[in-house]
Coordinates of C-alpha atoms and ligand atoms in Angstrom, one line a residue:
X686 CA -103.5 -202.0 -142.8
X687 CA -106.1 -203.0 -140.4
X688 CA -109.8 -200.9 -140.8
X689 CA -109.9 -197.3 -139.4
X690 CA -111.3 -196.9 -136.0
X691 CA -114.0 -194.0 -136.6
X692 CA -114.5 -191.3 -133.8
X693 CA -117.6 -189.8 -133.4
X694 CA -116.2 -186.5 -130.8
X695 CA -119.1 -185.0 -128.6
X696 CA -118.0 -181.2 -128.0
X697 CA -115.2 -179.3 -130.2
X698 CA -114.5 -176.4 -127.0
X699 CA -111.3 -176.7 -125.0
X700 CA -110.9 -180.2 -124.4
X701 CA -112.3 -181.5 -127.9
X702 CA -110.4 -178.9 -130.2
X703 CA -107.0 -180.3 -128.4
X704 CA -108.3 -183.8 -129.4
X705 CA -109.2 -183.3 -133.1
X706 CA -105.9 -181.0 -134.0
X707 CA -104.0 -184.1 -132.5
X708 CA -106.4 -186.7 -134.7
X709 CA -105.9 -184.5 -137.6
X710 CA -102.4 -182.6 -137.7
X711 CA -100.5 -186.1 -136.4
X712 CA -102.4 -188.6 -138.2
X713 CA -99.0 -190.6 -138.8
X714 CA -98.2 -190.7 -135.6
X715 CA -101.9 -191.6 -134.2
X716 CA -102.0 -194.6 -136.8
X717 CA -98.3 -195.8 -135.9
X718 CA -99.5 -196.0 -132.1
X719 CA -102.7 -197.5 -132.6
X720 CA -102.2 -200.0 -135.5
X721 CA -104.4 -198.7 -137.6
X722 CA -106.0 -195.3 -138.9
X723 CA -107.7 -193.2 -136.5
X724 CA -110.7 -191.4 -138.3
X725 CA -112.5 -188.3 -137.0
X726 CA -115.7 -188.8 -138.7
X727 CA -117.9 -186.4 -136.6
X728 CA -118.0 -183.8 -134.3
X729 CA -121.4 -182.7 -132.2
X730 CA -122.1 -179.7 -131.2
X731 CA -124.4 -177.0 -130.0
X732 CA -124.1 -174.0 -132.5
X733 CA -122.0 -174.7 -135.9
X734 CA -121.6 -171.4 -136.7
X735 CA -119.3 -170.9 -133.3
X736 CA -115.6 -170.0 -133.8
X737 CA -113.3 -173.2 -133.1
X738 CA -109.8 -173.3 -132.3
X739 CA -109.1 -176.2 -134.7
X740 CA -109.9 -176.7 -138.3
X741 CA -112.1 -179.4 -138.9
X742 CA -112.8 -181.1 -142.5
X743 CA -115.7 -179.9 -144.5
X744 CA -118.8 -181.7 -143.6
X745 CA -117.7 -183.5 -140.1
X746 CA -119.1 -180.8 -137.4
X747 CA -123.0 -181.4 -137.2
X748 CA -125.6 -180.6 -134.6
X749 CA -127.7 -184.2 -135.3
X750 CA -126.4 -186.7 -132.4
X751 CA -129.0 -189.5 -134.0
X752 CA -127.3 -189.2 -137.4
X753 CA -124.1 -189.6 -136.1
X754 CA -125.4 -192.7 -133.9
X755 CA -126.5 -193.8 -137.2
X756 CA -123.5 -194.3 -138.9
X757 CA -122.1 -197.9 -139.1
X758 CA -118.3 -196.4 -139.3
X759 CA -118.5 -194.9 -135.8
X760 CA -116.6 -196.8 -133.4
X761 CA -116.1 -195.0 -130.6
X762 CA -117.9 -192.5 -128.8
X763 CA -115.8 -189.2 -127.2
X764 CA -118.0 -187.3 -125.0
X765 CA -116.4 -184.0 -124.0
X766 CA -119.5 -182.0 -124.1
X767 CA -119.6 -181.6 -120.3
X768 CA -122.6 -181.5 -117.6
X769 CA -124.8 -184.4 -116.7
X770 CA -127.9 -184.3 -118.7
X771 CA -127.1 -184.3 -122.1
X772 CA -124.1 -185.8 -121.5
X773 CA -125.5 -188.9 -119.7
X774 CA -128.1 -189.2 -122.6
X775 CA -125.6 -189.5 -125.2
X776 CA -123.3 -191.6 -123.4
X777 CA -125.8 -194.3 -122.2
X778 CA -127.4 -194.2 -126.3
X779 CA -123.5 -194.4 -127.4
X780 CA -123.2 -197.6 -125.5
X781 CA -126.9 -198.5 -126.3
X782 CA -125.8 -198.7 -129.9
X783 CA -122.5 -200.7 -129.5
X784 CA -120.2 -197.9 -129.1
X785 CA -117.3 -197.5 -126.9
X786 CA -117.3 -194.4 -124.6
X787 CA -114.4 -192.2 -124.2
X788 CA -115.1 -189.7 -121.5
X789 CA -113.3 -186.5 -119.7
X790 CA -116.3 -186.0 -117.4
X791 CA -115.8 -186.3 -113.9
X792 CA -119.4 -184.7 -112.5
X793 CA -120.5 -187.3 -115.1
X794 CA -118.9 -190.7 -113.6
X795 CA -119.3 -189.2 -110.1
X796 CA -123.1 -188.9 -110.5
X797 CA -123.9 -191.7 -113.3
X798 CA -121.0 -194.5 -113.0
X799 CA -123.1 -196.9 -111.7
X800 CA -125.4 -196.7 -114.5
X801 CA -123.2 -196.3 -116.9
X802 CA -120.2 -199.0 -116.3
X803 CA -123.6 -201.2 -116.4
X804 CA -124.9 -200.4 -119.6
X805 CA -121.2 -200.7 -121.1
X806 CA -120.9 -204.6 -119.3
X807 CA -124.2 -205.2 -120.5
X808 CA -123.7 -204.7 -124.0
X809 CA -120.1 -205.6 -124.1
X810 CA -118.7 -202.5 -124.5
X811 CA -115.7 -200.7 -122.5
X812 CA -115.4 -197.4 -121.2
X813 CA -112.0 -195.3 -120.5
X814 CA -111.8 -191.9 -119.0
X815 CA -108.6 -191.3 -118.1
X816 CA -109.3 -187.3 -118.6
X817 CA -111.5 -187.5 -116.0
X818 CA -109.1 -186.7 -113.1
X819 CA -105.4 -184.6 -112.7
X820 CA -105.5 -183.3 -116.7
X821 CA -102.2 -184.7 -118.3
X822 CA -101.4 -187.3 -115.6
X823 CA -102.3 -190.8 -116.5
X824 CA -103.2 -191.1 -112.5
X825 CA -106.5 -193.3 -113.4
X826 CA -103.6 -196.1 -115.4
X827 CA -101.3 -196.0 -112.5
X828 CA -103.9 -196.7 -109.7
X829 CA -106.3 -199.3 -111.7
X830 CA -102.8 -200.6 -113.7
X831 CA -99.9 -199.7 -112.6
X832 CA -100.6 -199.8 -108.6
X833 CA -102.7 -203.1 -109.5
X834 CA -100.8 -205.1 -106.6
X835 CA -101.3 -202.9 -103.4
X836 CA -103.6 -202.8 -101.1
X837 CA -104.3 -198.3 -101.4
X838 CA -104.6 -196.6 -97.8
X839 CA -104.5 -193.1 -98.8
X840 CA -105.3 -190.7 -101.7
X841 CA -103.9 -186.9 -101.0
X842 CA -103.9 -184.9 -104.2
X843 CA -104.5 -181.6 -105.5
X844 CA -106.8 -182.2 -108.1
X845 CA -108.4 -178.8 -109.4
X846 CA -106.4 -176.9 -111.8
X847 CA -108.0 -173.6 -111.2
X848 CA -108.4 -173.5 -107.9
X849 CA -104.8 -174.2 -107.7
X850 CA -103.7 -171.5 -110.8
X851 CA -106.0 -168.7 -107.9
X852 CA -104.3 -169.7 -105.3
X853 CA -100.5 -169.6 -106.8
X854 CA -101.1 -166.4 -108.0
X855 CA -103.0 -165.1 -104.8
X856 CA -99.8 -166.1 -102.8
X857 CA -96.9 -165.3 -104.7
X858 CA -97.9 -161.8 -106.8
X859 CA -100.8 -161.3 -104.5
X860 CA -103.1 -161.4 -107.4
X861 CA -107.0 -160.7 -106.6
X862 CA -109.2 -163.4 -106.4
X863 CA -111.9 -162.4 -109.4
X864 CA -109.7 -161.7 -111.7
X865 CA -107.0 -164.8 -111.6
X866 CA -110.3 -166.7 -111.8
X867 CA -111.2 -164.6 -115.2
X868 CA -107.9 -165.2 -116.4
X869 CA -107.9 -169.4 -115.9
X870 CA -111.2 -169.0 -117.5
X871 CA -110.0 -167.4 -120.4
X872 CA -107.1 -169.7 -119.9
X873 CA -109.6 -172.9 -120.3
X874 CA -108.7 -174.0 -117.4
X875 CA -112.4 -173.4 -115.4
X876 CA -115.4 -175.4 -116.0
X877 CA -118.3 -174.0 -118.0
X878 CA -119.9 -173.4 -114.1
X879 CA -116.7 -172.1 -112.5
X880 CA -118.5 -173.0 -109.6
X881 CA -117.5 -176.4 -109.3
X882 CA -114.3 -175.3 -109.4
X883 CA -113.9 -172.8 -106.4
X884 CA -116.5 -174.2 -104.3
X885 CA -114.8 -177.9 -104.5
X886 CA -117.1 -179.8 -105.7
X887 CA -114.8 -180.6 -108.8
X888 CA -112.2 -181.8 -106.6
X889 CA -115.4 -184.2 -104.8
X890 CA -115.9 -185.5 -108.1
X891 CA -112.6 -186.5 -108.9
X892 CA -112.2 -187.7 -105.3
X893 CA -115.2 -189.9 -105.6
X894 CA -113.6 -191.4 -109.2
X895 CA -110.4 -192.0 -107.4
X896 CA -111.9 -193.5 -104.3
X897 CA -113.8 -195.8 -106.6
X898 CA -110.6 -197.1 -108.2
X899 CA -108.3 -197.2 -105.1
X900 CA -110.5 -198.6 -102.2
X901 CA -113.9 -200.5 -104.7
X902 CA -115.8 -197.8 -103.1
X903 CA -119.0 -196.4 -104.2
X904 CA -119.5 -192.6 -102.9
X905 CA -121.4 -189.7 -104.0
X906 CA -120.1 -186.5 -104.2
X907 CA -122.6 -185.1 -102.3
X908 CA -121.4 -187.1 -99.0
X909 CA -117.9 -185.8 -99.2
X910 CA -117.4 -182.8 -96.8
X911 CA -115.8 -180.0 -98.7
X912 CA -114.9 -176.8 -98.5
X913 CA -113.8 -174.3 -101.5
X914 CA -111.5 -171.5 -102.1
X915 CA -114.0 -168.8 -102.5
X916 CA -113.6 -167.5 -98.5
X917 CA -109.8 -167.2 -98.4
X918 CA -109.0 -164.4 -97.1
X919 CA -105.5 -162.6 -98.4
X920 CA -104.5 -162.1 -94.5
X921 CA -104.6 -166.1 -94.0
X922 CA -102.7 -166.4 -96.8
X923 CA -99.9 -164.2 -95.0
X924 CA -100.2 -166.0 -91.9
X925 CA -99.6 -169.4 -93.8
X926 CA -96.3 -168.1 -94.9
X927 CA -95.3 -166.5 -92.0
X928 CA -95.3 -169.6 -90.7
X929 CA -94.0 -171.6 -92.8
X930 CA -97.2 -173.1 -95.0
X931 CA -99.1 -172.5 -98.4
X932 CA -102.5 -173.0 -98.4
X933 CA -103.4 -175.4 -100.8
X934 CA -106.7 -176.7 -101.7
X935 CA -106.7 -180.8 -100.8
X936 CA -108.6 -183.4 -101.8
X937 CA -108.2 -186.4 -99.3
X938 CA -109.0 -190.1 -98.7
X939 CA -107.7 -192.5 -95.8
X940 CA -108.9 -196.3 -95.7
X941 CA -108.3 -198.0 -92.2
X942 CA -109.5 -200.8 -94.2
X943 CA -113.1 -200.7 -93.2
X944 CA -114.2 -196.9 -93.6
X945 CA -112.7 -194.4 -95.5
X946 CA -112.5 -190.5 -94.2
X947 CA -112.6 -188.3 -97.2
X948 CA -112.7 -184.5 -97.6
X949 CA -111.6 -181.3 -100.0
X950 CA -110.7 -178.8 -98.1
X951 CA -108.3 -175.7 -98.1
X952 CA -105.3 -176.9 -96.2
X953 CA -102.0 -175.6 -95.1
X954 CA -99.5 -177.5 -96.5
X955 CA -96.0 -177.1 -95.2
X956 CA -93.3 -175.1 -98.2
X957 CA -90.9 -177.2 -99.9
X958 CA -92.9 -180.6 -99.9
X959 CA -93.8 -181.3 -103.5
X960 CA -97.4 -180.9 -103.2
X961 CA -96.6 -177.2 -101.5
X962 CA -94.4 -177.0 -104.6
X963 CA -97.3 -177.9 -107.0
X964 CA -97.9 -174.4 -109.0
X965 CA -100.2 -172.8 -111.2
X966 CA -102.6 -175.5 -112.8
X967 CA -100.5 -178.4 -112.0
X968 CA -101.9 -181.2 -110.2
X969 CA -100.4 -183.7 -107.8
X970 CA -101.8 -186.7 -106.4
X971 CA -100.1 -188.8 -103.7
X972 CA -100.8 -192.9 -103.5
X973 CA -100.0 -194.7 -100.8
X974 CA -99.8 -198.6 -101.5
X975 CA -98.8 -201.4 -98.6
X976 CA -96.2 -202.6 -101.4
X977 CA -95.4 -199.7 -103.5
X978 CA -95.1 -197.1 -100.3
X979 CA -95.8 -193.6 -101.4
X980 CA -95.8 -192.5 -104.8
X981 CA -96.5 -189.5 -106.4
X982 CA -97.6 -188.2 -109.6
X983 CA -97.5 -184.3 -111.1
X984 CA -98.4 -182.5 -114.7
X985 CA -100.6 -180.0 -115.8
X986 CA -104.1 -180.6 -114.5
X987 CA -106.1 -178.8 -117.0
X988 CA -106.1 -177.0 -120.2
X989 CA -106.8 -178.0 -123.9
X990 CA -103.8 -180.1 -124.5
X991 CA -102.8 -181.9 -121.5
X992 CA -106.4 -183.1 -121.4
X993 CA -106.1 -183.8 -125.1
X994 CA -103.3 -185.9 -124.5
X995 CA -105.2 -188.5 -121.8
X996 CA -108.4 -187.8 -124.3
X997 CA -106.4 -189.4 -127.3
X998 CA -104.2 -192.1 -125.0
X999 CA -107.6 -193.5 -124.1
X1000 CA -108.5 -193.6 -127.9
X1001 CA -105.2 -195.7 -128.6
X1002 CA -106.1 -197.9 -126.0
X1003 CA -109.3 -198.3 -127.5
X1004 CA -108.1 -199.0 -130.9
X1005 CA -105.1 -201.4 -130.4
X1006 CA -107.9 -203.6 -127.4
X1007 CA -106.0 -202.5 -124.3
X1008 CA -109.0 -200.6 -123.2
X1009 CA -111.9 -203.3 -123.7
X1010 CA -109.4 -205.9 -121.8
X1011 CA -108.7 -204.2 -118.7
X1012 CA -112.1 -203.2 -118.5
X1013 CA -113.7 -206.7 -119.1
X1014 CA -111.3 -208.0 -116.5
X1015 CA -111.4 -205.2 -113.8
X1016 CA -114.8 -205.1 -113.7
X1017 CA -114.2 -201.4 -112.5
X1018 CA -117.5 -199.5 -111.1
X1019 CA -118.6 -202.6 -109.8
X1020 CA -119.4 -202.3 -106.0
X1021 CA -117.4 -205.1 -104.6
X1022 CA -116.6 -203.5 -101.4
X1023 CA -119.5 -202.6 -100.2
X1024 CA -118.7 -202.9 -96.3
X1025 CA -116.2 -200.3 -96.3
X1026 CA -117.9 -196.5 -95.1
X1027 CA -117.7 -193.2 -94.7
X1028 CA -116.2 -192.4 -91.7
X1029 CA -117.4 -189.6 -90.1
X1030 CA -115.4 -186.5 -90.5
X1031 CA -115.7 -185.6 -87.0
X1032 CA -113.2 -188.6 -86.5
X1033 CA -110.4 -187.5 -88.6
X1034 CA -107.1 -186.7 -87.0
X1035 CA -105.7 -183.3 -88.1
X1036 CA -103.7 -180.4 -86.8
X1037 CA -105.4 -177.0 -87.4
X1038 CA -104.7 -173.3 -87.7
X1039 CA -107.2 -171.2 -86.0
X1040 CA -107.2 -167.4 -86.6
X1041 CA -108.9 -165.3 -84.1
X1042 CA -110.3 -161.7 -84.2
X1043 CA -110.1 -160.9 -80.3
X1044 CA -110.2 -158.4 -77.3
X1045 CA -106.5 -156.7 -76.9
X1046 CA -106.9 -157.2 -73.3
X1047 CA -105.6 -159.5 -70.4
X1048 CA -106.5 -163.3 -70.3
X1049 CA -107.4 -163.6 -73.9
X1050 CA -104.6 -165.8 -75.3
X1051 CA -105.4 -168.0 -71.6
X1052 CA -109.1 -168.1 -72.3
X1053 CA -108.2 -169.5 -75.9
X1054 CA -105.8 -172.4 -74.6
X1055 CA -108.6 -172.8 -72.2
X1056 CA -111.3 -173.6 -74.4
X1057 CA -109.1 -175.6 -77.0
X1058 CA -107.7 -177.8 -73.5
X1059 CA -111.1 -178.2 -72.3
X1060 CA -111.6 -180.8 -76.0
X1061 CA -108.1 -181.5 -74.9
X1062 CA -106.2 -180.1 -77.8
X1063 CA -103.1 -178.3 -77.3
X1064 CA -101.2 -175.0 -78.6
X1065 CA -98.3 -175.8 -80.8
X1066 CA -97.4 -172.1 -81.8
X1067 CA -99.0 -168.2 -81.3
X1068 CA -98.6 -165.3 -84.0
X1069 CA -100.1 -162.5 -82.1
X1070 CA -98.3 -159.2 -83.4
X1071 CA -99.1 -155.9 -81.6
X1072 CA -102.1 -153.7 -82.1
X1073 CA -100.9 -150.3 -83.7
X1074 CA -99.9 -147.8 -81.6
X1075 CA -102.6 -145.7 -82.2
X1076 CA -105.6 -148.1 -81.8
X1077 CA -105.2 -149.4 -78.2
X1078 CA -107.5 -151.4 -76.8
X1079 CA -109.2 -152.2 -80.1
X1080 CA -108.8 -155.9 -81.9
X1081 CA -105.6 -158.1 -82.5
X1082 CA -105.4 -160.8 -84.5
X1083 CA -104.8 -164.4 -82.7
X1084 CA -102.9 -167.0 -84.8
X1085 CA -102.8 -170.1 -83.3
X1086 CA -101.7 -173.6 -85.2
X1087 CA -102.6 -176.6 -82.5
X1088 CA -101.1 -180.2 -81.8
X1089 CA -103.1 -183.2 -83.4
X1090 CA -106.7 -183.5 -82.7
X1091 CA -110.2 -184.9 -83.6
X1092 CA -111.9 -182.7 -86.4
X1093 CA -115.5 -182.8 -83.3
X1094 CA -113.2 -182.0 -80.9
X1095 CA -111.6 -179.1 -82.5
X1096 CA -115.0 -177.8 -83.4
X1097 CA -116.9 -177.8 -80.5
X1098 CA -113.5 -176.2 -78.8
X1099 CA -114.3 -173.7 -81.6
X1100 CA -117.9 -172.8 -81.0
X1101 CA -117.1 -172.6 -77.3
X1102 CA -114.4 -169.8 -78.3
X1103 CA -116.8 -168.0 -80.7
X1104 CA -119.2 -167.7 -78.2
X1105 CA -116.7 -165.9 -75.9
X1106 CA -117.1 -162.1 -75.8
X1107 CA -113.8 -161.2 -76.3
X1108 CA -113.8 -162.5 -79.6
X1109 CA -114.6 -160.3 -82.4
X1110 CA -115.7 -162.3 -85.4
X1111 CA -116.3 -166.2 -85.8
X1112 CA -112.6 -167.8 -85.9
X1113 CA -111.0 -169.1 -89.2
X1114 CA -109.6 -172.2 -89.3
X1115 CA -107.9 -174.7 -92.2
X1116 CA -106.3 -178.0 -91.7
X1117 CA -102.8 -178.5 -91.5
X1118 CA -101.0 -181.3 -93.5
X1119 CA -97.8 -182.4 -92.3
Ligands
NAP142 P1 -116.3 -176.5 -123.2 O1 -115.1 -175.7 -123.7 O2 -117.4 -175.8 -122.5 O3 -116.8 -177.3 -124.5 C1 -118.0 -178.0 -124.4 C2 -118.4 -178.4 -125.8 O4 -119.5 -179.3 -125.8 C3 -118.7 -177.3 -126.8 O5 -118.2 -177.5 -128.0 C4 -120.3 -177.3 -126.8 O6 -120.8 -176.9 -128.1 C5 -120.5 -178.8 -126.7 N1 -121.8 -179.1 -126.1 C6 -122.2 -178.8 -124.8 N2 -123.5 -179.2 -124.6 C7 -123.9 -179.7 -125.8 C8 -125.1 -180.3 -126.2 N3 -126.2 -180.3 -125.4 N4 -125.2 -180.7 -127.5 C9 -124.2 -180.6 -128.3 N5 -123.0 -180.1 -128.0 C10 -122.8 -179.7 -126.7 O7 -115.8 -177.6 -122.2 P2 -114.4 -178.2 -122.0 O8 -113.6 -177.4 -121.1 O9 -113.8 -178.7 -123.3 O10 -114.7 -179.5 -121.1 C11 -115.4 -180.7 -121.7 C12 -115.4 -181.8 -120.6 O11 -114.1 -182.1 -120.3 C13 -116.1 -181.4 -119.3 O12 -116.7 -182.6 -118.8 C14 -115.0 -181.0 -118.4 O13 -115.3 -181.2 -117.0 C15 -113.9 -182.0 -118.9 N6 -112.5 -181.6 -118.6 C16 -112.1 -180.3 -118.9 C17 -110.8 -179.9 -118.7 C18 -110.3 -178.6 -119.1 O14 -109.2 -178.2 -118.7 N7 -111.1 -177.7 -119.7 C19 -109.9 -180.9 -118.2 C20 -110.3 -182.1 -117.9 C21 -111.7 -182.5 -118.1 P3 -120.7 -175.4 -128.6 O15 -119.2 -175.2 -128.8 O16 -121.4 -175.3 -129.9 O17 -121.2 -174.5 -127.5
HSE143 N1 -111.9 -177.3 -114.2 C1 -111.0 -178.4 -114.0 C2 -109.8 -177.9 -113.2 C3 -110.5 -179.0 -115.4 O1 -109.6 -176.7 -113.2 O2 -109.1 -178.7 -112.7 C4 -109.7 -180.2 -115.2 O3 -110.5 -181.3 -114.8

């Protein structure tokens, strides 16, 4: 039997107490897929006297990261701790001391890649973090592996678990918005900030991993337009329905092969496609390859084991050599495509929903086409349903879903229509995936 591979795990919370129970309760079945023993030597944490939800061996959960850097039997690395500061410390010394890094930690390759794929090539060393993005689904394999041969030209996913668990439960029991966010907290489901959850920037982090991998492209989060869930309102939610949609929140890339448009936004997303379908804190992500065509991949997003189960696969990767080839050969995080940009957002083709607070009173509805016609954008379809008998002359709501336009266009039609005095309240308005 070939030497143990020793596992040093950074954070035992959600994530990390799915990893050890699999290390230690299917031991047989981790050595039998990785050719040799896979030992959980350490695990580092914050406060030892904290309740875990797995039970670790007597004298493996310490608070001393140096002492466990120190020990010649730790192989590999697992840093599930979370955050960016004392996560990118540890990492960088993990791979300073000849470790290989397993990570989950999408702010933390969003923010640091760069520096840290170039301390792993610099000492040799790999690094696999195929937690990082969609939970359960091995989407990082299939696009840096399995998709190898394609030239990508889009990236359409649903790639936040929580935001995704609020908005199933917001449409279908009309759950409130605070407390379906408590429960995927309790759930484990939410980041320690559940911040970065509603307000998208998760999704930008993942979206910048996944841009990395499909187009060569280096992009920080912060110059991906987004948009969270926080601000949906339970009436657009209806409307989305009524006409046929669910609102979904969408992270999205397109390469024309020399920029590449890239948001998250809350989008209506047309029932009965499979990403519409997506429920609860599933993930989906869409590839589109020039060889492959469209493909698409779905699982559970988030939560203790799913992500245990990427977590562990990138562990046996690690221990049978898998990992350090491909990422010797890929060279992965390197910036190789450096002429491709950002294309402005202002530029991307969409069709929009627009809902509109306005005067019940003649010439309102013409006004509107007006304005949108002036950025030459046209109607598709009008929900207006009558103001209650009782309340003439006060406000209706204005639905409108438009033809294809130009993100600029559309908004500048929009301030125009703000401005106007027969509307009530600034205008709402999500795009539309077909
Ligand atoms: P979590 O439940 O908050 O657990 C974090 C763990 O890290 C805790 O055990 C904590 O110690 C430890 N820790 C944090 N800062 C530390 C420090 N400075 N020194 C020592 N230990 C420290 O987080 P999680 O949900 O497992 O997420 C971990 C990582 O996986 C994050 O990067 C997250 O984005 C990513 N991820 C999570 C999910 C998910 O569904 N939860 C899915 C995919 C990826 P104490 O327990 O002592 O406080
Ligand atoms: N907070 C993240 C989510 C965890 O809800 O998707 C998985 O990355």
């Amino acid at each position: 039997m070939a030497e143990p591979l020793g596992i040093a795990l950074l954070g035992c919370g959600t994530v990390g107490s799915g990893v050890a129970h699999l290390l230690l309760n299917h031991a047989e079945r981790m050595t039998r897929r990785a050719g040799r023993p896979v030992w959980l030597k350490h695990v580092v944490v914050r406060d030892p006297a904290k309740q875990r939800d797995c039970e670790l061996p007597p004298g493996v959960l310490t608070t001393d990261l140096d002492k466990v850097l120190g020990d010649p039997d730790v192989d590999v690395v697992v840093e599930l701790a979370g955050g960016t500061t004392w996560a990118r410390q540890a990492a960088l010394a993990a791979l300073a001391t000849g470790r290989d890094l397993v990570t989950a930690n999408k702010a933390l390759l969003a923010r640091h890649g760069t520096e840290i794929f170039a301390a792993a090539h610099q000492r040799g060393r790999a690094v696999a973090f195929e937690a990082a993005v969609a939970g359960g689904i091995p989407i990082i394999g299939a696009i840096s592996q399995g998709l190898a041969g394609n030239q990508i030209s889009s990236v359409q996913g649903i790639l936040n678990g929580t935001c995704n668990f609020i908005l199933t439960a917001m449409t279908e029991r009309g759950s409130d918005y605070a407390g379906t966010l408590a429960e995927a907290q309790r759930l484990g489901y939410a980041e320690a900030d559940p911040t970065l959850d509603v307000d998208g920037s998760d999704a930008a982090h993942k979206l910048a991993v996944l841009v990395r991998l499909a187009f060569g492209m280096a992009v920080s989060p912060d110059d991906i337009d987004r948009r969270g869930i926080a601000e949906i309102a339970a009436i657009d939610i209806r409307y989305a329905v009524e006409l046929g949609y669910v609102i979904k929140l969408l992270a999205e890339a397109w390469s024309d092969g020399e920029s590449v448009a890239l948001h998250v936004s809350p989008t209506l997303v047309r029932k009965g496609t499979p990403l519409a379908e997506t429920r609860d804190a599933f993930n989906a992500v869409k590839v589109t390859g020039d060889a492959a065509g469209e493909t698409l991949f779905s699982g559970a997003g988030a939560g203790m084991m799913p992500t245990a189960s990427a977590v562990v696969a990138d562990i046996i990767d690690l221990a049978t050599g898998r990992a350090q080839l491909m990422f010797a050969a890929q060279r992965l995080w390197q910036t190789d495509a450096g002429q491709l940009t950002v294309r402005r957002s202002d530029e991307v083709l969409s069709r929009f929903y627009l809902r509109l607070t306005v005067a019940d009173r003649p010439g309102v509805l013409a006004e509107v086409a007006t304005l949108l016609a002036m950025e030459g954008i046209s109607i598709a379809s009008v929900i207006q349903h009558e103001a209650p008998e009782d309340a003439p002359g006060q406000s209706v709501v204005l639905v409108a879903m438009t033809h294809t336009a130009k993100t600029g266009r559309f908004r500048a039609a929009l301030a125009r229509i703000n401005q106007s005095d027969n509307v009530r309240e600034p205008g709402v308005y999500y795009p539309v995936a077909d």
